[in-house]
Coordinates of C-alpha atoms in Angstrom, one line a residue:
X1093 CA 345.0 168.2 143.9
X1094 CA 342.5 169.1 141.3
X1095 CA 341.7 172.8 140.9
X1096 CA 338.2 173.7 142.4
X1097 CA 335.6 175.4 140.3
X1098 CA 334.3 178.7 141.5
X1099 CA 330.8 178.5 143.1
X1100 CA 328.4 180.9 144.7
X1101 CA 328.2 180.7 148.5
X1102 CA 324.6 179.4 148.5
X1103 CA 325.7 176.5 146.2
X1104 CA 328.8 175.9 148.3
X1105 CA 326.6 175.5 151.4
X1106 CA 324.2 173.0 149.7
X1107 CA 327.2 171.1 148.5
X1108 CA 328.4 170.8 152.1
X1109 CA 325.1 169.3 153.1
X1110 CA 325.4 166.8 150.3
X1111 CA 328.9 166.0 151.4
X1112 CA 327.8 165.4 155.0
X1113 CA 325.1 163.0 153.9
X1114 CA 322.0 165.2 154.3
X1115 CA 318.9 163.8 152.6
X1116 CA 316.2 166.0 154.1
X1117 CA 315.8 169.8 154.7
X1118 CA 312.8 171.3 156.5
X1119 CA 312.2 175.0 155.7
X1120 CA 310.1 178.1 155.5
X1121 CA 311.5 180.1 152.5
X1122 CA 312.8 183.6 152.8
X1123 CA 314.4 186.1 150.5
X1124 CA 317.4 186.3 152.9
X1125 CA 318.7 182.9 151.7
X1126 CA 317.4 182.7 148.1
X1127 CA 320.9 181.7 146.9
X1128 CA 320.6 178.6 149.1
X1129 CA 317.2 177.7 147.8
X1130 CA 318.7 178.0 144.3
X1131 CA 321.4 175.6 145.3
X1132 CA 318.8 173.1 146.6
X1133 CA 317.0 173.2 143.2
X1134 CA 319.5 170.7 141.7
X1135 CA 320.6 168.9 144.8
X1136 CA 319.7 165.3 145.7
X1137 CA 318.0 166.6 148.9
X1138 CA 314.4 166.2 149.8
X1139 CA 312.9 169.7 150.7
X1140 CA 309.9 169.9 152.9
X1141 CA 308.3 173.4 152.8
X1142 CA 306.5 174.0 156.1
X1143 CA 303.9 176.6 157.2
X1144 CA 305.6 177.9 160.3
X1145 CA 309.3 178.0 161.3
X1146 CA 308.5 176.4 164.7
X1147 CA 307.0 173.4 162.9
X1148 CA 309.9 173.2 160.5
X1149 CA 312.4 173.1 163.5
X1150 CA 310.3 170.5 165.2
X1151 CA 310.3 168.3 162.1
X1152 CA 314.1 168.7 161.9
X1153 CA 314.2 167.7 165.6
X1154 CA 312.1 164.6 164.8
X1155 CA 314.5 163.7 162.0
X1156 CA 317.4 164.0 164.4
X1157 CA 315.8 161.8 167.0
X1158 CA 315.0 159.1 164.5
X1159 CA 318.3 159.0 162.7
X1160 CA 320.9 160.3 165.1
X1161 CA 322.0 162.6 162.4
X1162 CA 321.5 166.4 162.5
X1163 CA 318.1 167.5 161.4
X1164 CA 318.4 170.4 159.0
X1165 CA 316.1 173.4 159.3
X1166 CA 316.3 176.6 157.2
X1167 CA 314.4 179.8 158.1
X1168 CA 314.6 183.5 157.3
X1169 CA 315.9 186.2 159.6
X1170 CA 314.2 188.0 162.5
X1171 CA 310.6 186.7 162.8
X1172 CA 311.4 183.4 161.1
X1173 CA 314.3 182.7 163.5
X1174 CA 312.2 183.8 166.5
X1175 CA 309.5 181.2 165.5
X1176 CA 312.2 178.5 165.1
X1177 CA 313.5 179.1 168.7
X1178 CA 310.7 176.7 170.0
X1179 CA 312.3 173.8 168.1
X1180 CA 315.8 174.8 169.1
X1181 CA 314.8 174.7 172.8
X1182 CA 313.3 171.2 172.3
X1183 CA 316.6 170.0 170.7
X1184 CA 318.6 171.5 173.5
X1185 CA 316.7 169.9 176.4
X1186 CA 316.2 166.6 174.4
X1187 CA 319.8 166.3 173.4
X1188 CA 318.9 166.1 169.7
X1189 CA 321.4 166.9 166.9
X1190 CA 320.0 169.8 164.8
X1191 CA 321.4 172.5 162.6
X1192 CA 319.4 175.7 162.1
X1193 CA 320.5 177.9 159.1
X1194 CA 319.2 181.4 159.3
X1195 CA 319.2 184.0 156.6
X1196 CA 320.9 187.2 157.8
X1197 CA 321.0 190.9 156.7
X1198 CA 323.9 192.1 154.6
X1199 CA 327.2 192.4 156.4
X1200 CA 327.5 196.2 155.8
X1201 CA 324.1 196.9 157.4
X1202 CA 324.8 195.4 160.8
X1203 CA 324.3 197.3 164.1
X1204 CA 321.9 199.8 162.5
X1205 CA 318.7 197.8 163.4
X1206 CA 318.2 197.0 159.7
X1207 CA 315.0 195.2 158.5
X1208 CA 314.6 192.1 160.6
X1209 CA 318.1 192.4 162.1
X1210 CA 318.9 190.2 165.0
X1211 CA 322.0 189.3 167.0
X1212 CA 321.8 185.5 166.7
X1213 CA 324.7 184.9 169.1
X1214 CA 322.9 186.8 171.8
X1215 CA 319.4 185.4 171.1
X1216 CA 320.4 181.7 170.7
X1217 CA 323.5 181.7 172.8
X1218 CA 322.0 179.9 175.8
X1219 CA 319.9 177.5 173.8
X1220 CA 322.4 176.2 171.3
X1221 CA 325.7 174.3 171.6
X1222 CA 327.2 176.8 169.2
X1223 CA 326.1 179.9 167.3
X1224 CA 328.1 181.4 164.5
X1225 CA 327.8 183.7 161.5
X1226 CA 329.7 183.0 158.3
X1227 CA 331.3 186.2 157.1
X1228 CA 333.6 184.7 154.5
X1229 CA 332.4 182.6 151.7
X1230 CA 335.7 180.6 151.7
X1231 CA 335.0 179.4 155.3
X1232 CA 331.6 177.7 154.5
X1233 CA 333.1 174.2 154.3
X1234 CA 335.1 174.6 157.5
X1235 CA 332.3 176.0 159.6
X1236 CA 329.6 173.7 158.3
X1237 CA 331.8 170.7 159.0
X1238 CA 332.4 172.0 162.6
X1239 CA 328.6 172.4 163.0
X1240 CA 328.0 168.7 162.2
X1241 CA 330.7 167.6 164.6
X1242 CA 329.5 169.8 167.5
X1243 CA 325.8 168.9 166.9
X1244 CA 326.6 165.1 167.2
X1245 CA 329.5 164.8 169.6
X1246 CA 329.4 164.7 173.4
X1247 CA 325.8 165.5 174.4
X1248 CA 324.1 166.2 171.0
X1249 CA 322.2 169.4 170.5
X1250 CA 321.4 172.3 168.3
X1251 CA 323.8 174.5 166.3
X1252 CA 322.7 177.8 164.8
X1253 CA 324.4 179.3 161.7
X1254 CA 323.6 182.8 160.4
X1255 CA 324.1 183.4 156.7
X1256 CA 324.5 187.0 155.6
X1257 CA 322.6 187.5 152.3
X1258 CA 325.5 189.2 150.5
X1259 CA 328.0 186.5 151.5
X1260 CA 325.7 183.8 149.9
X1261 CA 326.1 185.4 146.4
X1262 CA 329.8 185.8 146.5
X1263 CA 331.9 183.2 144.7
X1264 CA 334.9 181.1 145.8
X1265 CA 336.8 178.1 144.7
X1266 CA 337.0 175.9 147.8
X1267 CA 337.1 172.1 148.4
X1268 CA 334.2 170.4 150.1
X1269 CA 334.9 169.1 153.7
X1270 CA 334.9 165.4 154.3
X1271 CA 331.9 163.7 155.9
X1272 CA 331.8 164.1 159.7
X1273 CA 332.0 161.3 162.2
X1274 CA 330.8 161.7 165.8
X1275 CA 333.6 161.7 168.3
X1276 CA 333.3 159.1 171.1
X1277 CA 335.3 157.4 173.9
X1278 CA 335.0 153.9 175.1
X1279 CA 334.7 152.9 178.8
X1280 CA 338.0 151.8 180.3
X1281 CA 338.7 148.2 181.5
X1282 CA 339.0 149.6 185.0
X1283 CA 335.6 151.3 184.8
X1284 CA 333.9 148.1 183.6
X1285 CA 335.6 146.1 186.4
X1286 CA 334.4 148.6 188.9
X1287 CA 330.8 148.3 187.5
X1288 CA 331.1 144.5 187.7
X1289 CA 332.1 144.8 191.4
X1290 CA 329.3 147.3 192.2
X1291 CA 326.7 144.9 190.6
X1292 CA 328.2 141.9 192.5
X1293 CA 327.7 143.7 195.8
X1294 CA 324.3 145.1 195.1
X1295 CA 321.0 143.7 196.4
X1296 CA 318.5 146.2 194.9
X1297 CA 319.9 147.6 191.7
X1298 CA 317.9 149.3 189.0
X1299 CA 318.9 150.7 185.5
X1300 CA 317.4 153.9 184.1
X1301 CA 318.0 154.6 180.4
X1302 CA 317.7 158.0 178.8
X1303 CA 319.3 160.6 176.6
X1304 CA 320.3 160.2 173.0
X1305 CA 323.2 158.6 171.1
X1306 CA 321.5 155.2 171.2
X1307 CA 320.9 153.0 168.2
X1308 CA 318.8 149.9 167.5
X1309 CA 321.9 147.7 168.0
X1310 CA 322.7 149.5 171.3
X1311 CA 319.2 148.9 172.6
X1312 CA 319.5 145.2 171.7
X1313 CA 322.9 144.9 173.4
X1314 CA 321.7 146.5 176.6
X1315 CA 318.6 144.3 176.6
X1316 CA 320.9 141.2 176.3
X1317 CA 323.0 142.5 179.2
X1318 CA 319.9 143.1 181.3
X1319 CA 318.6 139.6 180.6
X1320 CA 322.0 138.0 181.6
X1321 CA 321.9 139.9 184.9
X1322 CA 318.1 139.8 185.5
X1323 CA 318.5 143.5 185.9
X1324 CA 315.3 145.5 186.4
X1325 CA 315.4 148.2 183.7
X1326 CA 313.4 151.3 183.4
X1327 CA 313.5 154.3 181.1
X1328 CA 313.5 158.0 181.7
X1329 CA 310.7 160.4 180.9
X1330 CA 309.6 160.0 177.2
X1331 CA 312.4 157.7 176.4
X1332 CA 310.3 154.5 176.3
X1333 CA 311.7 153.3 172.9
X1334 CA 315.1 152.7 174.6
X1335 CA 314.1 149.3 176.0
X1336 CA 311.6 146.8 174.7
X1337 CA 308.4 146.7 176.8
X1338 CA 308.0 143.0 176.1
X1339 CA 311.4 142.2 177.7
X1340 CA 311.2 140.3 181.0
X1341 CA 313.3 142.9 182.7
X1342 CA 311.4 146.0 181.7
X1343 CA 309.7 147.6 184.7
X1344 CA 308.3 151.0 183.3
X1345 CA 309.1 154.6 182.8
X1346 CA 310.5 157.0 185.4
X1347 CA 308.7 160.3 184.7
X1348 CA 305.4 162.1 185.2
X1349 CA 302.5 159.9 186.4
X1350 CA 305.0 157.2 187.5
X1351 CA 303.8 153.8 188.8
X1352 CA 304.0 154.2 192.6
X1353 CA 305.7 150.8 192.9
X1354 CA 308.4 151.8 190.5
X1355 CA 308.9 155.1 192.3
X1356 CA 309.5 153.2 195.5
X1357 CA 311.8 150.7 193.8
X1358 CA 314.1 153.5 192.6
X1359 CA 314.0 155.3 195.9
X1360 CA 314.9 152.1 197.8
X1361 CA 317.6 151.0 195.3
X1362 CA 321.1 150.5 196.6
X1363 CA 322.6 150.9 193.1
X1364 CA 321.3 153.0 190.2
X1365 CA 322.8 152.5 186.7
X1366 CA 321.9 155.8 184.9
X1367 CA 322.8 155.4 181.2
X1368 CA 322.6 158.4 178.9
X1369 CA 320.1 160.4 180.9
X1370 CA 320.5 163.4 183.2
X1371 CA 317.8 162.7 185.8
X1372 CA 316.4 166.2 185.3
X1373 CA 313.3 167.6 186.9
X1374 CA 310.6 165.2 185.6
X1375 CA 312.4 161.8 186.0
X1376 CA 313.8 162.9 189.4
X1377 CA 310.3 163.9 190.6
X1378 CA 311.4 167.6 191.0
X1379 CA 314.9 166.6 192.2
X1380 CA 313.7 164.6 195.1
X1381 CA 314.4 161.0 194.0
X1382 CA 318.2 161.4 194.3
X1383 CA 319.8 163.5 197.0
X1384 CA 321.9 166.5 195.7
X1385 CA 324.9 166.6 195.4
X1386 CA 325.5 163.0 196.8
X1387 CA 322.7 160.5 196.2
X1388 CA 322.0 158.1 199.0
X1389 CA 322.0 155.3 196.4
X1390 CA 325.2 154.3 194.8
X1391 CA 325.1 155.9 191.3
X1392 CA 326.9 154.8 188.2
X1393 CA 326.4 157.6 185.7
X1394 CA 327.2 156.9 182.0
X1395 CA 327.0 160.0 179.8
X1396 CA 328.7 161.2 176.6
X1397 CA 329.4 164.7 177.9
X1398 CA 332.0 165.0 180.6
X1399 CA 330.5 168.3 181.7
X1400 CA 327.3 166.6 182.7
X1401 CA 329.0 164.1 185.0
X1402 CA 329.0 165.3 188.6
X1403 CA 327.2 168.6 187.5
X1404 CA 324.2 167.8 189.6
X1405 CA 324.8 164.4 191.1
X1406 CA 328.2 163.2 192.4
X1407 CA 328.3 159.6 191.1
X1408 CA 330.0 156.7 192.7
X1409 CA 331.4 155.8 189.3
X1410 CA 331.3 158.2 186.3
X1411 CA 331.8 156.8 182.8
X1412 CA 332.3 159.3 180.0
X1413 CA 331.0 157.5 176.9
X1414 CA 328.0 157.3 174.7
X1415 CA 325.2 154.8 175.5
X1416 CA 326.0 153.0 172.2
X1417 CA 329.7 152.5 173.1
X1418 CA 328.7 151.5 176.7
X1419 CA 326.2 149.0 175.5
X1420 CA 328.7 147.4 173.2
X1421 CA 331.2 147.1 176.1
X1422 CA 328.8 145.3 178.4
X1423 CA 329.1 142.0 176.6
X1424 CA 332.3 141.4 178.6
X1425 CA 330.8 141.8 182.0
X1426 CA 330.4 138.7 184.1
X1427 CA 326.9 138.0 185.3
X1428 CA 326.2 136.6 188.8
X1429 CA 325.2 133.0 188.7
X1430 CA 322.0 133.7 190.7
X1431 CA 321.3 137.4 191.0
X1432 CA 320.0 138.3 194.5
X1433 CA 317.4 140.6 192.9
X1434 CA 315.9 138.2 190.4
X1435 CA 312.7 137.8 192.4
X1436 CA 312.3 141.6 192.7
X1437 CA 312.7 141.9 189.0
X1438 CA 309.9 139.5 188.4
X1439 CA 307.7 141.3 190.9
X1440 CA 308.4 144.7 189.4
X1441 CA 307.7 143.2 185.9
X1442 CA 304.3 142.1 187.1
X1443 CA 303.6 145.5 188.6
X1444 CA 304.4 147.1 185.3
X1445 CA 302.1 144.8 183.3
X1446 CA 299.2 145.5 185.7
X1447 CA 300.0 149.3 185.6
X1448 CA 300.1 149.4 181.8
X1449 CA 296.9 147.4 181.2
X1450 CA 294.0 149.7 180.3
X1451 CA 291.3 147.0 180.7
X1452 CA 290.3 148.1 184.2
X1453 CA 290.4 151.8 183.6
X1454 CA 287.0 153.5 183.6
X1455 CA 286.4 157.2 183.3
X1456 CA 283.4 159.5 182.9
X1457 CA 281.8 159.7 179.4
X1458 CA 281.0 157.5 176.4
X1459 CA 284.4 157.6 175.0
X1460 CA 286.8 155.5 177.1
X1461 CA 290.4 156.3 176.3
X1462 CA 291.4 153.0 178.0
X1463 CA 289.4 151.2 175.3
X1464 CA 291.0 153.3 172.6
X1465 CA 294.5 152.4 173.9
X1466 CA 293.5 148.7 174.0
X1467 CA 292.3 148.8 170.4
X1468 CA 295.5 150.5 169.3
X1469 CA 297.7 148.0 171.1
X1470 CA 296.0 145.2 169.3
X1471 CA 295.9 146.9 165.9
X1472 CA 299.2 148.9 165.4
X1473 CA 302.3 147.2 163.9
X1474 CA 305.3 147.0 166.2
X1475 CA 307.2 149.6 164.2
X1476 CA 304.5 152.2 164.2
X1477 CA 305.9 155.6 165.2
X1478 CA 303.9 157.4 167.9
X1479 CA 304.3 161.2 168.4
X1480 CA 302.9 163.6 170.9
X1481 CA 303.3 167.1 172.3
X1482 CA 302.5 168.1 175.9
X1483 CA 299.3 167.7 177.9
X1484 CA 297.5 165.3 180.2
X1485 CA 296.2 163.4 177.1
X1486 CA 299.7 162.1 176.6
X1487 CA 299.4 160.1 179.8
X1488 CA 297.2 157.6 177.9
X1489 CA 300.0 157.0 175.4
X1490 CA 302.9 157.0 177.8
X1491 CA 301.3 154.7 180.3
X1492 CA 299.4 152.2 178.1
X1493 CA 301.4 152.0 174.8
X1494 CA 304.1 149.3 175.0
X1495 CA 307.0 150.4 172.9
X1496 CA 308.9 147.4 171.7
X1497 CA 311.1 148.9 168.9
X1498 CA 313.8 151.6 168.8
X1499 CA 312.9 154.6 166.7
X1500 CA 309.1 154.5 167.4
X1501 CA 308.7 157.4 169.8
X1502 CA 308.8 161.1 169.2
X1503 CA 308.0 163.1 172.4
X1504 CA 309.6 166.2 173.7
X1505 CA 311.1 165.9 177.2
X1506 CA 311.0 169.7 177.2
X1507 CA 307.2 169.5 177.4
X1508 CA 306.6 171.6 174.3
X1509 CA 303.1 171.9 173.2
X1510 CA 302.4 171.6 169.4
X1511 CA 305.2 169.1 168.8
X1512 CA 303.2 166.0 167.9
X1513 CA 301.9 167.1 164.5
X1514 CA 305.1 168.4 163.0
X1515 CA 307.0 165.5 164.5
X1516 CA 304.5 163.1 162.7
X1517 CA 305.1 164.9 159.4
X1518 CA 308.9 164.7 159.9
X1519 CA 308.7 161.0 160.7
X1520 CA 306.6 160.2 157.7
X1521 CA 309.1 162.0 155.5
X1522 CA 311.9 159.9 156.9
X1523 CA 309.9 156.6 157.0
X1524 CA 307.1 156.8 154.4
X1525 CA 306.5 153.1 154.8
X1526 CA 305.7 153.1 158.5
X1527 CA 302.4 153.9 160.3
X1528 CA 302.7 157.2 162.0
X1529 CA 300.1 158.2 164.7
X1530 CA 300.1 161.6 166.4
X1531 CA 298.4 162.0 169.8
X1532 CA 297.4 165.6 170.4
X1533 CA 295.1 167.6 172.8
X1534 CA 292.8 170.3 171.5
X1535 CA 295.1 173.0 172.9
X1536 CA 298.3 171.2 171.8
X1537 CA 297.1 170.6 168.2
X1538 CA 296.4 174.2 167.4
X1539 CA 299.9 175.3 168.4
X1540 CA 301.1 173.9 165.1
X1541 CA 297.8 172.7 163.5
X1542 CA 298.7 174.5 160.2
X1543 CA 301.3 171.8 159.5
X1544 CA 298.4 169.5 158.7
X1545 CA 298.6 171.4 155.4
X1546 CA 302.2 170.2 155.0
X1547 CA 301.0 166.6 155.4
X1548 CA 298.4 167.1 152.7
X1549 CA 300.8 168.8 150.4
X1550 CA 303.2 165.9 150.5
X1551 CA 300.6 163.1 150.6
X1552 CA 301.7 161.9 154.1
X1553 CA 299.0 159.7 155.5
X1554 CA 299.5 160.4 159.2
X1555 CA 296.7 159.8 161.7
X1556 CA 296.0 162.3 164.4
X1557 CA 294.2 161.1 167.4
X1558 CA 292.9 164.5 168.7
X1559 CA 291.7 164.3 172.3
X1560 CA 289.3 167.2 172.9
X1561 CA 288.1 168.1 176.4
X1562 CA 287.6 171.8 175.7
X1563 CA 290.4 173.1 177.9
X1564 CA 294.1 173.4 178.5
X1565 CA 293.7 170.3 180.6
X1566 CA 297.1 170.1 182.4
X1567 CA 296.8 173.7 183.5
X1568 CA 293.2 173.2 184.6
X1569 CA 294.3 170.2 186.7
X1570 CA 296.9 172.2 188.5
X1571 CA 294.4 175.1 188.8
X1572 CA 291.9 172.8 190.6
X1573 CA 294.7 171.6 192.9
X1574 CA 295.9 175.0 194.0
X1575 CA 292.8 177.3 193.3
X1576 CA 289.9 174.9 193.5
X1577 CA 286.7 176.1 191.8
X1578 CA 288.3 179.2 190.5
X1579 CA 288.5 178.5 186.7
X1580 CA 290.5 181.2 184.9
X1581 CA 292.0 181.4 181.4
X1582 CA 291.9 177.6 180.7
X1583 CA 288.6 177.1 178.8
X1584 CA 288.7 176.6 175.0
X1585 CA 286.1 177.0 172.3
X1586 CA 287.2 174.6 169.5
X1587 CA 286.3 174.1 165.8
X1588 CA 285.0 170.8 164.4
X1589 CA 288.4 169.2 163.8
X1590 CA 287.0 166.6 161.4
X1591 CA 285.8 169.5 159.2
X1592 CA 289.2 171.1 159.7
X1593 CA 290.9 168.0 158.2
X1594 CA 288.5 167.9 155.3
X1595 CA 289.0 171.6 154.6
X1596 CA 292.7 170.9 154.0
X1597 CA 292.0 167.9 151.8
X1598 CA 292.5 165.2 154.4
X1599 CA 290.2 162.7 156.1
X1600 CA 288.3 163.7 159.2
X1601 CA 285.9 161.9 161.5
X1602 CA 284.2 162.8 164.8
X1603 CA 284.4 160.1 167.5
X1604 CA 282.1 160.4 170.5
X1605 CA 282.0 156.8 171.9
X1606 CA 284.4 153.9 172.3
X1607 CA 282.5 151.8 169.7
X1608 CA 283.1 154.5 167.0
X1609 CA 286.9 154.6 167.4
X1610 CA 288.0 151.3 165.8
X1611 CA 285.9 151.7 162.6
X1612 CA 286.9 155.3 162.3
X1613 CA 290.6 154.4 162.7
X1614 CA 290.3 151.7 160.0
X1615 CA 288.6 154.2 157.6
X1616 CA 291.3 156.7 158.3
X1617 CA 294.0 154.1 157.4
X1618 CA 292.1 153.0 154.3
X1619 CA 291.7 156.6 153.1
X1620 CA 295.4 157.0 152.3
X1621 CA 295.1 160.6 153.4
X1622 CA 296.3 162.6 156.4
X1623 CA 293.5 162.1 158.9
X1624 CA 292.2 163.6 162.1
X1625 CA 290.0 161.6 164.4
X1626 CA 288.3 164.2 166.6
X1627 CA 287.8 162.4 169.9
X1628 CA 285.5 164.2 172.3
X1629 CA 286.0 163.1 175.9
X1630 CA 284.2 164.1 179.0
X1631 CA 285.9 167.2 180.6
X1632 CA 286.0 165.3 183.9
X1633 CA 288.4 162.7 182.4
X1634 CA 291.6 164.5 183.3
X1635 CA 293.7 161.4 183.7
X1636 CA 293.4 157.6 183.9
X1637 CA 293.3 157.7 187.7
X1638 CA 291.2 160.7 188.7
X1639 CA 288.7 163.4 187.7
X1640 CA 288.6 167.1 188.0
X1641 CA 285.8 166.9 190.6
X1642 CA 287.9 164.6 192.8
X1643 CA 290.9 166.9 192.5
X1644 CA 288.8 169.9 193.4
X1645 CA 287.0 168.2 196.3
X1646 CA 290.4 167.1 197.8
X1647 CA 291.8 170.6 197.5
X1648 CA 288.7 172.2 199.1
X1649 CA 288.8 169.7 201.9
X1650 CA 292.5 170.4 202.5
X1651 CA 291.8 174.1 202.7
X1652 CA 288.9 173.7 205.1

């Protein structure tokens, strides 16, 4: 074995990233990890300098969602790490592989409350799959390799690694670790036979796809399986890219604002095939759709983490494998000659098509979001990447955009505001050739609006459709339901976001009517710049199906 040259810890760390196949790093620089920044100077790694650590972590999360490989984020100690926690929480709840490297105080200063000192194991312990601190420079290859395996195997998630400043400038002669490979298990022959029997006996089955560890090939394989079985297939909350919306078996998404017909179909099912997802609060309609611990429907639960199986729901059949491995194994299942549920699938498909058609939607005001969505559906390429954060505005995207390709959706199942803009920046860094459109509310956008400067700095022509109703809309909606007429702490006074875009060096336009949107969108595309379309909607337009006044009147009537 060739003798290894001595390297500084910061350079050893960067060399491990190269060895693990890392191509992108998202960071906010800090003096606590200058040695790592020096190592990145000569590395074949694209560095995106961000304006806030939460935005950097969300960009890394977006990278992890799109590629299945750990998104890499680097931040400084104390305040920097605290800001990044928002992105770590998203990666935890969304099952996204992510590794957060945090600069740390010198080892000899610990437990004195030194400048920006923080106990990372305590702070991140409940939000990460693993938290560690590298005290010995010689162990960098070992611990970084472990981080990649933990972040990607089982149920993917975030790993946090603290890097003491003095350790990073020590030297060692160590070998690089080999590239990681996610660990997986295949479904057994017996499990597949049991699934075949359960399908053969079912009369009202439904599939629900969710989670991570999918791939484009896996989506295609499951789609082929569904078509052979005429199996009605839905997706979990904000996981619409896992099944093509133009497939004859696709029946919609099981999440917030669910199609009532789909809700009834899942509730009345005699067999649920849950692949990759957890049926957490939002898809389960606040844990009411499936009984706990034993669902009234027969449940086949496929999940890559054995600890998740039977944790909340006791399945009829538990299969511990990734969605990708499961989808590959489905080719061998025998399909019924004439599935008993085929007519139901066609009926549910028709219901979905009607539910997702914005043509009949009319809301108060000159700007009709239904018409905006109809325009985008006709205009956008199939591989356009759509991003959003949290808020009622996202209902327009989730209900009316028909995702037909894997890798085209970035949306936090954790419901984190501010995610859409940094996710769009991260997506455009990974796929500069694709159209990237961010949906954001006025409140959501300003959570991480400073990352528009990052888009400008790197010439990333994303388009932000900023839906402005002058309030924290979701909170106001719930306020009117529970405390009708008592508006408190939900109103917002906003800037002119078109001017905001231009101030950063981007393209900005104000859109106040439906007729203005299409031409403005075309000019934004033609500008070649990051763009904001400031879309002002009537404050009464709180959702596609109701208004604030109707919600308030119903609540007052119920109280009277």
